[in-house]
């Protein structure tokens, strides 16, 4: 419970509520050298507690519903993108150029799942579009890792040199990350208290986010996990993407549960966006810091036009320090922060058993939104919450003490998988791990094809 207590405190939660949480430990779940299972359990537990708190507030309950955190359900959810099956087909995870590469003096990890990232990577290396992995490997082998990192980032691509924990600890970005709280929370105006329609506690399931509108401006993976969780809890979640930036189909199938999906060009259809914003309760963004500001989507600009809003932001490196404006993904943050070096062996880098930084940060982001909504119902104020994968990584590597392997042996994810038919086919998927008495056990509907909905509220 120590780690759930820390996460709950970072969210500003009442410590007395922790008594409502029970955990089911399962030995072998999310096995790693670093305490991944504890991190995952804490993030999901804090999110479930925030959901139970908001449910109790809206339903007028004298006591919070009991929260249950099962390591088996958590482990399955943290592997959701790997466990997904679409009409029996396994998803495509990483593209051929998203991998580790040997360099002249070490290792480098790239991310090139999206076509534009692949093109920028190859341009940085001076290589043509049509080429083999071996040709890219030969080019990286000629370059020092840090030189390759800077060259690729300079071209708008994504690459990070492998660093040891000590090397990361000496980096300016590491110092900037360590100086920030796990969850950054701010009040940005004096909007009046939010009046939330009451919930009927006798009607199942109890949906604490019912009636709330969430504008989802996120991409892989932490942001979509957060908004998928808000959709589970009853929110009307509308994901909006630029028409020229389609989501990867398998990613859409995994993270799109409970949501609708629309496209909108912020450069030419500002009226459409302003109409959405005008009745939104929450805006969640997952682009690199500052990327959306030119469209008037900074927290301050959004709240100036929509007082009482909750704005939630997630980024890779944080909105501060020398890397504050850089793009990033879970795999790259693991490499930079020393996690890949710690999990490696025989001189080769390794990885966590799941994209735990993404998933963990996603559940914390959803929890931060839920807590902001609860707080608003008492004392108002527009709210901004911010999280960063690198700060979650710092908690994993420096803030959680490993615990002895105890509990019932983990026998795999089978008990926490379901099959659901939908417009994308028959989906085998992980069930949601966020669980509290009377709460939902599954999403109301599966994912829809990317961009298949109109950019309007229901």
Tab-separated table of C-alpha atoms in Angstrom:
chain	number	residue	atom	x	y	z
A	1	UNK	CA	0.000	0.000	0.000
A	2	UNK	CA	2.994	2.314	0.437
A	3	UNK	CA	3.239	3.021	-3.280
A	4	UNK	CA	-0.513	3.544	-3.711
A	5	UNK	CA	-0.294	5.933	-0.763
A	6	UNK	CA	2.451	7.911	-2.525
A	7	UNK	CA	0.492	8.112	-5.794
A	8	UNK	CA	-2.690	9.097	-3.953
A	9	UNK	CA	-0.823	11.804	-2.067
A	10	UNK	CA	0.638	13.129	-5.353
A	11	UNK	CA	-2.940	13.440	-6.597
A	12	UNK	CA	-3.962	15.438	-3.528
A	13	UNK	CA	-6.218	12.678	-2.222
A	14	UNK	CA	-7.491	12.292	1.332
A	15	UNK	CA	-5.292	9.653	3.036
A	16	UNK	CA	-8.313	8.346	4.959
A	17	UNK	CA	-9.718	6.975	1.678
A	18	UNK	CA	-6.830	4.510	1.377
A	19	UNK	CA	-8.598	2.249	3.858
A	20	UNK	CA	-11.084	1.432	1.068
A	21	UNK	CA	-8.391	-0.252	-1.067
A	22	UNK	CA	-7.584	-3.957	-1.042
A	23	UNK	CA	-4.921	-5.559	-3.227
A	24	UNK	CA	-4.451	-9.049	-4.609
A	25	UNK	CA	-0.747	-9.787	-5.088
A	26	UNK	CA	0.257	-12.309	-7.737
A	27	UNK	CA	3.813	-13.535	-7.787
A	28	UNK	CA	5.391	-13.381	-11.235
A	29	UNK	CA	3.146	-10.675	-12.704
A	30	UNK	CA	5.167	-8.043	-14.602
A	31	UNK	CA	8.430	-9.631	-13.493
A	32	UNK	CA	11.454	-7.364	-13.868
A	33	UNK	CA	14.564	-6.170	-12.062
A	34	UNK	CA	12.840	-2.882	-11.335
A	35	UNK	CA	9.614	-2.828	-9.250
A	36	UNK	CA	7.253	-2.657	-12.227
A	37	UNK	CA	4.461	-4.606	-10.558
A	38	UNK	CA	4.374	-2.156	-7.657
A	39	UNK	CA	4.342	0.832	-9.999
A	40	UNK	CA	1.509	-0.625	-12.063
A	41	UNK	CA	-0.519	-1.587	-8.990
A	42	UNK	CA	-0.101	1.889	-7.499
A	43	UNK	CA	-1.148	3.716	-10.668
A	44	UNK	CA	-4.242	1.595	-11.216
A	45	UNK	CA	-5.129	1.630	-7.515
A	46	UNK	CA	-4.935	5.414	-7.328
A	47	UNK	CA	-7.097	5.691	-10.449
A	48	UNK	CA	-9.718	3.304	-9.096
A	49	UNK	CA	-9.771	5.192	-5.792
A	50	UNK	CA	-10.254	8.509	-7.635
A	51	UNK	CA	-13.134	6.941	-9.568
A	52	UNK	CA	-14.732	5.636	-6.368
A	53	UNK	CA	-14.331	9.041	-4.729
A	54	UNK	CA	-16.095	10.867	-7.569
A	55	UNK	CA	-18.810	8.184	-7.651
A	56	UNK	CA	-19.424	8.622	-3.937
A	57	UNK	CA	-19.541	12.403	-4.315
A	58	UNK	CA	-22.095	12.302	-7.131
A	59	UNK	CA	-24.228	9.521	-5.643
A	60	UNK	CA	-24.262	11.037	-2.169
A	61	UNK	CA	-22.760	7.935	-0.560
A	62	UNK	CA	-21.619	8.159	3.026
A	63	UNK	CA	-18.654	5.909	2.313
A	64	UNK	CA	-16.523	5.341	-0.772
A	65	UNK	CA	-17.169	2.091	-2.650
A	66	UNK	CA	-14.510	-0.500	-1.937
A	67	UNK	CA	-11.630	-0.623	-4.428
A	68	UNK	CA	-9.961	-3.890	-5.457
A	69	UNK	CA	-6.618	-3.969	-7.274
A	70	UNK	CA	-5.663	-7.368	-8.674
A	71	UNK	CA	-2.134	-7.805	-10.016
A	72	UNK	CA	-3.480	-10.201	-12.647
A	73	UNK	CA	-5.926	-7.674	-14.069
A	74	UNK	CA	-3.256	-4.972	-13.923
A	75	UNK	CA	-0.677	-7.119	-15.730
A	76	UNK	CA	-3.156	-7.974	-18.488
A	77	UNK	CA	-4.100	-4.317	-18.937
A	78	UNK	CA	-0.466	-3.240	-19.110
A	79	UNK	CA	-0.039	-5.723	-21.981
A	80	UNK	CA	-3.271	-4.705	-23.713
A	81	UNK	CA	-1.649	-3.785	-27.036
A	82	UNK	CA	0.161	-7.150	-27.109
A	83	UNK	CA	-2.784	-9.278	-26.017
A	84	UNK	CA	-5.171	-7.750	-28.548
A	85	UNK	CA	-6.419	-10.013	-31.333
A	86	UNK	CA	-8.454	-8.740	-34.267
A	87	UNK	CA	-10.408	-11.613	-35.830
A	88	UNK	CA	-7.655	-13.838	-34.468
A	89	UNK	CA	-4.784	-11.778	-35.877
A	90	UNK	CA	-2.028	-10.552	-33.586
A	91	UNK	CA	-1.349	-6.809	-33.789
A	92	UNK	CA	1.699	-5.218	-35.344
A	93	UNK	CA	3.731	-3.746	-32.493
A	94	UNK	CA	6.953	-2.123	-33.670
A	95	UNK	CA	7.932	-1.310	-37.257
A	96	UNK	CA	11.247	-2.707	-38.612
A	97	UNK	CA	13.100	0.569	-38.009
A	98	UNK	CA	11.840	0.891	-34.414
A	99	UNK	CA	14.537	-0.993	-32.539
A	100	UNK	CA	17.965	-0.957	-30.927
A	101	UNK	CA	21.005	-0.322	-33.116
A	102	UNK	CA	24.691	-0.786	-32.400
A	103	UNK	CA	26.629	2.418	-32.874
A	104	UNK	CA	30.346	3.136	-33.076
A	105	UNK	CA	30.512	3.431	-29.288
A	106	UNK	CA	27.358	1.931	-27.811
A	107	UNK	CA	23.651	1.575	-28.500
A	108	UNK	CA	20.798	3.699	-29.849
A	109	UNK	CA	17.049	3.163	-29.919
A	110	UNK	CA	14.821	4.598	-32.630
A	111	UNK	CA	11.068	4.942	-32.999
A	112	UNK	CA	9.706	4.941	-36.547
A	113	UNK	CA	6.258	3.376	-36.361
A	114	UNK	CA	4.604	6.324	-38.108
A	115	UNK	CA	5.508	7.015	-41.752
A	116	UNK	CA	6.574	10.609	-41.089
A	117	UNK	CA	8.930	9.527	-38.299
A	118	UNK	CA	10.428	6.862	-40.558
A	119	UNK	CA	10.982	9.408	-43.326
A	120	UNK	CA	12.704	11.853	-40.963
A	121	UNK	CA	14.941	9.122	-39.564
A	122	UNK	CA	16.127	8.138	-43.021
A	123	UNK	CA	16.596	11.760	-44.051
A	124	UNK	CA	18.802	12.354	-41.013
A	125	UNK	CA	20.970	9.423	-42.072
A	126	UNK	CA	21.081	10.492	-45.710
A	127	UNK	CA	19.444	7.251	-46.783
A	128	UNK	CA	16.712	6.623	-49.394
A	129	UNK	CA	13.212	5.422	-48.581
A	130	UNK	CA	13.675	2.000	-50.173
A	131	UNK	CA	16.378	0.239	-48.215
A	132	UNK	CA	17.019	-2.720	-45.933
A	133	UNK	CA	17.417	-2.835	-42.168
A	134	UNK	CA	20.979	-3.964	-42.766
A	135	UNK	CA	21.770	-0.722	-44.607
A	136	UNK	CA	20.450	1.352	-41.702
A	137	UNK	CA	22.432	-0.793	-39.263
A	138	UNK	CA	25.604	-0.205	-41.270
A	139	UNK	CA	25.051	3.559	-41.178
A	140	UNK	CA	24.446	3.669	-37.416
A	141	UNK	CA	27.525	1.528	-36.836
A	142	UNK	CA	29.615	4.378	-38.268
A	143	UNK	CA	28.255	7.008	-35.862
A	144	UNK	CA	28.760	7.688	-32.150
A	145	UNK	CA	25.463	7.227	-30.289
A	146	UNK	CA	25.126	10.816	-29.073
A	147	UNK	CA	25.954	12.210	-32.515
A	148	UNK	CA	23.299	9.983	-34.080
A	149	UNK	CA	20.783	11.017	-31.400
A	150	UNK	CA	21.249	14.705	-32.155
A	151	UNK	CA	21.216	14.199	-35.927
A	152	UNK	CA	17.924	12.318	-35.882
A	153	UNK	CA	16.248	14.740	-33.469
A	154	UNK	CA	17.512	17.631	-35.536
A	155	UNK	CA	15.644	16.198	-38.518
A	156	UNK	CA	12.438	15.811	-36.516
A	157	UNK	CA	12.868	12.077	-35.971
A	158	UNK	CA	13.120	10.046	-32.791
A	159	UNK	CA	16.295	8.409	-31.497
A	160	UNK	CA	17.873	8.181	-28.056
A	161	UNK	CA	21.311	6.960	-27.047
A	162	UNK	CA	21.481	4.308	-24.352
A	163	UNK	CA	22.470	5.808	-21.011
A	164	UNK	CA	23.282	4.161	-17.709
A	165	UNK	CA	21.404	5.338	-14.620
A	166	UNK	CA	24.524	7.279	-13.629
A	167	UNK	CA	24.822	8.949	-17.030
A	168	UNK	CA	21.155	9.942	-16.946
A	169	UNK	CA	21.513	11.204	-13.385
A	170	UNK	CA	24.200	13.626	-14.572
A	171	UNK	CA	22.004	14.959	-17.404
A	172	UNK	CA	20.324	18.369	-17.076
A	173	UNK	CA	16.965	16.913	-18.074
A	174	UNK	CA	17.171	14.331	-15.284
A	175	UNK	CA	17.699	17.103	-12.745
A	176	UNK	CA	14.737	19.052	-14.131
A	177	UNK	CA	12.521	15.952	-14.000
A	178	UNK	CA	13.538	15.017	-10.456
A	179	UNK	CA	12.710	18.515	-9.209
A	180	UNK	CA	9.053	18.206	-10.270
A	181	UNK	CA	6.210	16.394	-8.479
A	182	UNK	CA	4.901	13.142	-9.916
A	183	UNK	CA	1.620	14.909	-10.719
A	184	UNK	CA	1.688	18.651	-11.402
A	185	UNK	CA	-1.580	20.289	-10.373
A	186	UNK	CA	-2.561	23.924	-10.812
A	187	UNK	CA	-5.608	26.178	-10.449
A	188	UNK	CA	-5.785	28.714	-13.256
A	189	UNK	CA	-8.787	30.923	-12.463
A	190	UNK	CA	-11.603	31.467	-10.000
A	191	UNK	CA	-14.414	29.640	-11.794
A	192	UNK	CA	-17.305	28.715	-9.489
A	193	UNK	CA	-17.810	25.234	-8.093
A	194	UNK	CA	-18.826	22.657	-10.675
A	195	UNK	CA	-22.367	21.354	-10.239
A	196	UNK	CA	-22.342	17.668	-11.143
A	197	UNK	CA	-25.695	15.982	-11.803
A	198	UNK	CA	-26.366	13.375	-9.127
A	199	UNK	CA	-25.990	9.665	-9.828
A	200	UNK	CA	-28.516	7.018	-8.795
A	201	UNK	CA	-26.543	4.590	-6.635
A	202	UNK	CA	-29.175	1.872	-7.227
A	203	UNK	CA	-28.601	1.832	-10.992
A	204	UNK	CA	-25.746	-0.349	-12.188
A	205	UNK	CA	-23.105	0.243	-13.182
A	206	UNK	CA	-22.134	3.309	-11.207
A	207	UNK	CA	-20.416	5.646	-13.704
A	208	UNK	CA	-18.655	8.561	-11.976
A	209	UNK	CA	-17.864	10.372	-15.258
A	210	UNK	CA	-21.348	10.015	-16.756
A	211	UNK	CA	-22.556	13.157	-18.524
A	212	UNK	CA	-19.074	14.648	-18.848
A	213	UNK	CA	-17.590	15.507	-22.232
A	214	UNK	CA	-13.924	14.779	-22.826
A	215	UNK	CA	-12.119	16.175	-25.853
A	216	UNK	CA	-9.305	13.714	-26.583
A	217	UNK	CA	-6.336	15.248	-28.427
A	218	UNK	CA	-3.882	12.445	-27.710
A	219	UNK	CA	-1.776	9.888	-29.480
A	220	UNK	CA	0.160	6.777	-28.484
A	221	UNK	CA	-0.068	5.563	-25.698
A	222	UNK	CA	-0.390	7.178	-22.271
A	223	UNK	CA	-2.982	9.761	-23.332
A	224	UNK	CA	-5.247	7.257	-25.099
A	225	UNK	CA	-5.038	4.932	-22.054
A	226	UNK	CA	-6.229	7.818	-19.866
A	227	UNK	CA	-9.144	8.730	-22.121
A	228	UNK	CA	-10.035	5.053	-22.623
A	229	UNK	CA	-10.329	4.859	-18.825
A	230	UNK	CA	-12.537	7.972	-18.661
A	231	UNK	CA	-14.752	6.393	-21.337
A	232	UNK	CA	-15.015	3.242	-19.206
A	233	UNK	CA	-16.274	5.413	-16.348
A	234	UNK	CA	-19.063	6.918	-18.448
A	235	UNK	CA	-17.573	10.005	-20.085
A	236	UNK	CA	-18.509	10.946	-23.648
A	237	UNK	CA	-15.000	10.833	-25.132
A	238	UNK	CA	-14.461	12.247	-28.610
A	239	UNK	CA	-10.995	11.705	-29.999
A	240	UNK	CA	-10.045	14.291	-32.610
A	241	UNK	CA	-7.074	13.905	-34.970
A	242	UNK	CA	-5.719	15.860	-37.893
A	243	UNK	CA	-6.971	14.301	-41.159
A	244	UNK	CA	-3.398	13.752	-42.376
A	245	UNK	CA	-2.215	11.959	-39.196
A	246	UNK	CA	-4.138	8.676	-39.085
A	247	UNK	CA	-3.706	6.444	-36.072
A	248	UNK	CA	-2.151	3.029	-36.553
A	249	UNK	CA	-5.132	0.662	-37.038
A	250	UNK	CA	-4.125	-1.795	-34.317
A	251	UNK	CA	-3.455	1.034	-31.874
A	252	UNK	CA	-6.906	2.418	-32.630
A	253	UNK	CA	-8.477	-0.978	-31.941
A	254	UNK	CA	-6.715	-1.249	-28.571
A	255	UNK	CA	-7.080	2.259	-27.158
A	256	UNK	CA	-10.357	3.258	-28.812
A	257	UNK	CA	-12.711	1.324	-26.534
A	258	UNK	CA	-15.660	3.412	-25.417
A	259	UNK	CA	-14.717	6.404	-27.567
A	260	UNK	CA	-15.792	8.021	-30.791
A	261	UNK	CA	-13.223	9.085	-33.392
A	262	UNK	CA	-13.341	12.169	-35.624
A	263	UNK	CA	-10.983	14.246	-37.731
A	264	UNK	CA	-10.736	18.017	-37.775
A	265	UNK	CA	-8.235	20.414	-39.323
A	266	UNK	CA	-7.382	22.988	-36.674
A	267	UNK	CA	-5.851	25.204	-39.329
A	268	UNK	CA	-8.993	25.566	-41.411
A	269	UNK	CA	-11.914	24.635	-39.145
A	270	UNK	CA	-11.395	26.632	-35.984
A	271	UNK	CA	-15.124	27.169	-35.756
A	272	UNK	CA	-15.717	23.448	-35.505
A	273	UNK	CA	-13.163	23.130	-32.744
A	274	UNK	CA	-14.529	26.104	-30.815
A	275	UNK	CA	-17.984	24.577	-30.936
A	276	UNK	CA	-16.604	21.386	-29.389
A	277	UNK	CA	-14.661	23.318	-26.780
A	278	UNK	CA	-17.720	25.373	-25.884
A	279	UNK	CA	-19.399	22.419	-24.164
A	280	UNK	CA	-16.371	20.314	-23.189
A	281	UNK	CA	-15.678	19.561	-19.539
A	282	UNK	CA	-12.192	18.123	-20.008
A	283	UNK	CA	-9.501	18.510	-22.673
A	284	UNK	CA	-6.693	15.940	-22.715
A	285	UNK	CA	-3.600	16.534	-24.862
A	286	UNK	CA	-0.716	14.188	-25.573
A	287	UNK	CA	1.476	16.067	-28.025
A	288	UNK	CA	4.928	17.395	-27.204
A	289	UNK	CA	4.851	20.549	-25.065
A	290	UNK	CA	4.037	23.657	-27.060
A	291	UNK	CA	3.066	21.800	-30.226
A	292	UNK	CA	-0.600	22.843	-29.954
A	293	UNK	CA	-0.055	26.345	-28.575
A	294	UNK	CA	-0.086	27.960	-32.021
A	295	UNK	CA	-3.693	26.787	-32.374
A	296	UNK	CA	-4.664	28.487	-29.112
A	297	UNK	CA	-4.639	25.214	-27.199
A	298	UNK	CA	-2.368	26.059	-24.297
A	299	UNK	CA	-4.094	25.486	-20.940
A	300	UNK	CA	-4.330	29.220	-20.311
A	301	UNK	CA	-5.819	29.935	-23.739
A	302	UNK	CA	-8.317	27.079	-23.487
A	303	UNK	CA	-9.476	28.098	-20.019
A	304	UNK	CA	-9.783	31.742	-21.049
A	305	UNK	CA	-12.356	30.635	-23.630
A	306	UNK	CA	-13.940	27.913	-21.493
A	307	UNK	CA	-13.812	28.796	-17.772
A	308	UNK	CA	-14.222	25.814	-15.468
A	309	UNK	CA	-12.388	23.463	-17.827
A	310	UNK	CA	-10.046	20.690	-16.700
A	311	UNK	CA	-6.987	20.511	-18.971
A	312	UNK	CA	-4.812	17.402	-18.695
A	313	UNK	CA	-1.471	17.128	-20.444
A	314	UNK	CA	0.980	14.271	-20.835
A	315	UNK	CA	4.400	14.382	-22.489
A	316	UNK	CA	7.504	12.239	-22.711
A	317	UNK	CA	10.128	14.430	-21.049
A	318	UNK	CA	8.088	17.102	-19.279
A	319	UNK	CA	7.423	20.693	-20.307
A	320	UNK	CA	10.704	21.927	-18.835
A	321	UNK	CA	14.457	21.433	-19.061
A	322	UNK	CA	16.588	21.177	-22.219
A	323	UNK	CA	14.477	18.313	-23.561
A	324	UNK	CA	11.141	19.946	-22.744
A	325	UNK	CA	10.186	20.423	-26.391
A	326	UNK	CA	11.308	17.006	-27.624
A	327	UNK	CA	9.104	14.239	-28.913
A	328	UNK	CA	9.325	10.893	-27.199
A	329	UNK	CA	7.770	7.521	-26.512
A	330	UNK	CA	7.928	4.995	-23.689
A	331	UNK	CA	10.631	2.910	-25.372
A	332	UNK	CA	12.872	5.953	-25.784
A	333	UNK	CA	12.359	7.165	-22.214
A	334	UNK	CA	13.390	3.729	-20.973
A	335	UNK	CA	16.611	4.007	-22.958
A	336	UNK	CA	17.494	7.539	-21.852
A	337	UNK	CA	16.751	7.107	-18.146
A	338	UNK	CA	18.892	4.025	-17.564
A	339	UNK	CA	16.001	1.561	-17.427
A	340	UNK	CA	17.094	-0.275	-20.570
A	341	UNK	CA	20.639	-0.579	-19.185
A	342	UNK	CA	19.327	-1.917	-15.866
A	343	UNK	CA	17.044	-4.458	-17.537
A	344	UNK	CA	19.696	-5.561	-20.052
A	345	UNK	CA	22.199	-8.384	-19.833
A	346	UNK	CA	25.390	-9.613	-21.469
A	347	UNK	CA	26.264	-6.122	-22.640
A	348	UNK	CA	22.982	-5.647	-24.510
A	349	UNK	CA	20.116	-3.315	-23.539
A	350	UNK	CA	16.805	-4.682	-22.308
A	351	UNK	CA	13.298	-3.404	-21.682
A	352	UNK	CA	10.551	-3.502	-19.112
A	353	UNK	CA	8.081	-6.395	-19.464
A	354	UNK	CA	5.439	-3.913	-20.645
A	355	UNK	CA	5.254	-0.305	-21.760
A	356	UNK	CA	4.754	0.444	-18.090
A	357	UNK	CA	5.662	4.132	-18.303
A	358	UNK	CA	2.922	4.684	-20.855
A	359	UNK	CA	0.267	2.637	-19.111
A	360	UNK	CA	1.162	3.775	-15.604
A	361	UNK	CA	1.221	7.442	-16.588
A	362	UNK	CA	-2.062	6.981	-18.445
A	363	UNK	CA	-3.864	5.699	-15.359
A	364	UNK	CA	-2.340	8.467	-13.245
A	365	UNK	CA	-3.509	11.035	-15.808
A	366	UNK	CA	-7.062	9.684	-15.673
A	367	UNK	CA	-6.871	9.741	-11.876
A	368	UNK	CA	-5.705	13.363	-11.937
A	369	UNK	CA	-8.707	14.324	-14.095
A	370	UNK	CA	-11.121	12.514	-11.783
A	371	UNK	CA	-9.615	14.158	-8.701
A	372	UNK	CA	-9.768	17.580	-10.378
A	373	UNK	CA	-13.464	17.046	-11.091
A	374	UNK	CA	-14.097	16.050	-7.477
A	375	UNK	CA	-12.214	19.077	-6.163
A	376	UNK	CA	-14.055	21.383	-8.559
A	377	UNK	CA	-17.354	20.170	-7.142
A	378	UNK	CA	-16.314	21.613	-3.778
A	379	UNK	CA	-14.375	24.778	-4.541
A	380	UNK	CA	-14.381	25.445	-8.273
A	381	UNK	CA	-11.407	26.772	-10.232
A	382	UNK	CA	-10.324	25.715	-13.704
A	383	UNK	CA	-7.643	23.071	-13.353
A	384	UNK	CA	-4.546	21.955	-15.195
A	385	UNK	CA	-2.801	18.651	-14.490
A	386	UNK	CA	0.447	17.545	-16.106
A	387	UNK	CA	2.382	14.271	-16.124
A	388	UNK	CA	5.506	13.097	-17.922
A	389	UNK	CA	6.780	9.620	-18.749
A	390	UNK	CA	10.256	10.620	-17.599
A	391	UNK	CA	8.900	11.636	-14.177
A	392	UNK	CA	7.096	8.302	-13.857
A	393	UNK	CA	10.391	6.649	-14.798
A	394	UNK	CA	12.137	8.578	-12.021
A	395	UNK	CA	9.586	7.255	-9.538
A	396	UNK	CA	10.163	3.697	-10.785
A	397	UNK	CA	13.948	3.872	-10.594
A	398	UNK	CA	14.413	6.066	-7.514
A	399	UNK	CA	11.176	6.151	-5.556
A	400	UNK	CA	9.858	2.607	-5.227
A	401	UNK	CA	11.578	-0.008	-3.092
A	402	UNK	CA	11.439	-3.540	-4.531
A	403	UNK	CA	9.302	-5.915	-2.492
A	404	UNK	CA	9.702	-9.667	-2.005
A	405	UNK	CA	7.845	-11.821	-4.514
A	406	UNK	CA	4.723	-12.913	-2.638
A	407	UNK	CA	1.123	-13.831	-3.334
A	408	UNK	CA	-0.697	-16.323	-5.504
A	409	UNK	CA	1.359	-17.358	-8.559
A	410	UNK	CA	0.388	-15.442	-11.682
A	411	UNK	CA	-0.887	-17.942	-14.250
A	412	UNK	CA	-1.203	-15.641	-17.217
A	413	UNK	CA	-3.806	-13.181	-18.473
A	414	UNK	CA	-6.564	-15.600	-19.455
A	415	UNK	CA	-8.922	-14.714	-16.604
A	416	UNK	CA	-8.787	-11.042	-17.575
A	417	UNK	CA	-9.470	-11.336	-21.303
A	418	UNK	CA	-12.772	-10.915	-23.127
A	419	UNK	CA	-14.052	-11.030	-26.693
A	420	UNK	CA	-16.202	-8.262	-28.111
A	421	UNK	CA	-17.707	-7.901	-31.586
A	422	UNK	CA	-17.653	-4.483	-33.208
A	423	UNK	CA	-17.111	-2.542	-36.413
A	424	UNK	CA	-13.417	-3.507	-36.450
A	425	UNK	CA	-14.204	-7.222	-36.144
A	426	UNK	CA	-14.071	-9.629	-33.225
A	427	UNK	CA	-11.665	-8.195	-30.683
A	428	UNK	CA	-10.020	-10.231	-27.976
A	429	UNK	CA	-8.895	-7.686	-25.441
A	430	UNK	CA	-7.807	-7.125	-21.867
A	431	UNK	CA	-10.530	-6.147	-19.440
A	432	UNK	CA	-10.154	-2.847	-17.597
A	433	UNK	CA	-8.199	-3.122	-14.316
A	434	UNK	CA	-9.916	-0.140	-12.659
A	435	UNK	CA	-12.360	-1.809	-10.286
A	436	UNK	CA	-14.586	-0.565	-7.458
A	437	UNK	CA	-17.820	-1.862	-5.955
A	438	UNK	CA	-20.713	-1.141	-8.298
A	439	UNK	CA	-18.447	0.151	-11.038
A	440	UNK	CA	-18.274	-0.969	-14.683
A	441	UNK	CA	-16.625	-4.275	-15.573
A	442	UNK	CA	-16.161	-3.519	-19.278
A	443	UNK	CA	-16.548	-0.728	-21.816
A	444	UNK	CA	-19.996	0.021	-23.156
A	445	UNK	CA	-18.776	-0.415	-26.739
A	446	UNK	CA	-15.638	-1.372	-28.673
A	447	UNK	CA	-13.456	0.851	-30.821
A	448	UNK	CA	-14.722	2.297	-34.086
A	449	UNK	CA	-12.700	2.880	-37.268
A	450	UNK	CA	-10.410	5.891	-37.079
A	451	UNK	CA	-12.120	9.125	-38.161
A	452	UNK	CA	-15.521	7.476	-38.663
A	453	UNK	CA	-17.558	9.862	-36.490
A	454	UNK	CA	-18.581	13.485	-37.057
A	455	UNK	CA	-16.709	16.080	-35.009
A	456	UNK	CA	-19.753	16.951	-32.914
A	457	UNK	CA	-21.004	16.038	-29.463
A	458	UNK	CA	-23.871	13.619	-29.190
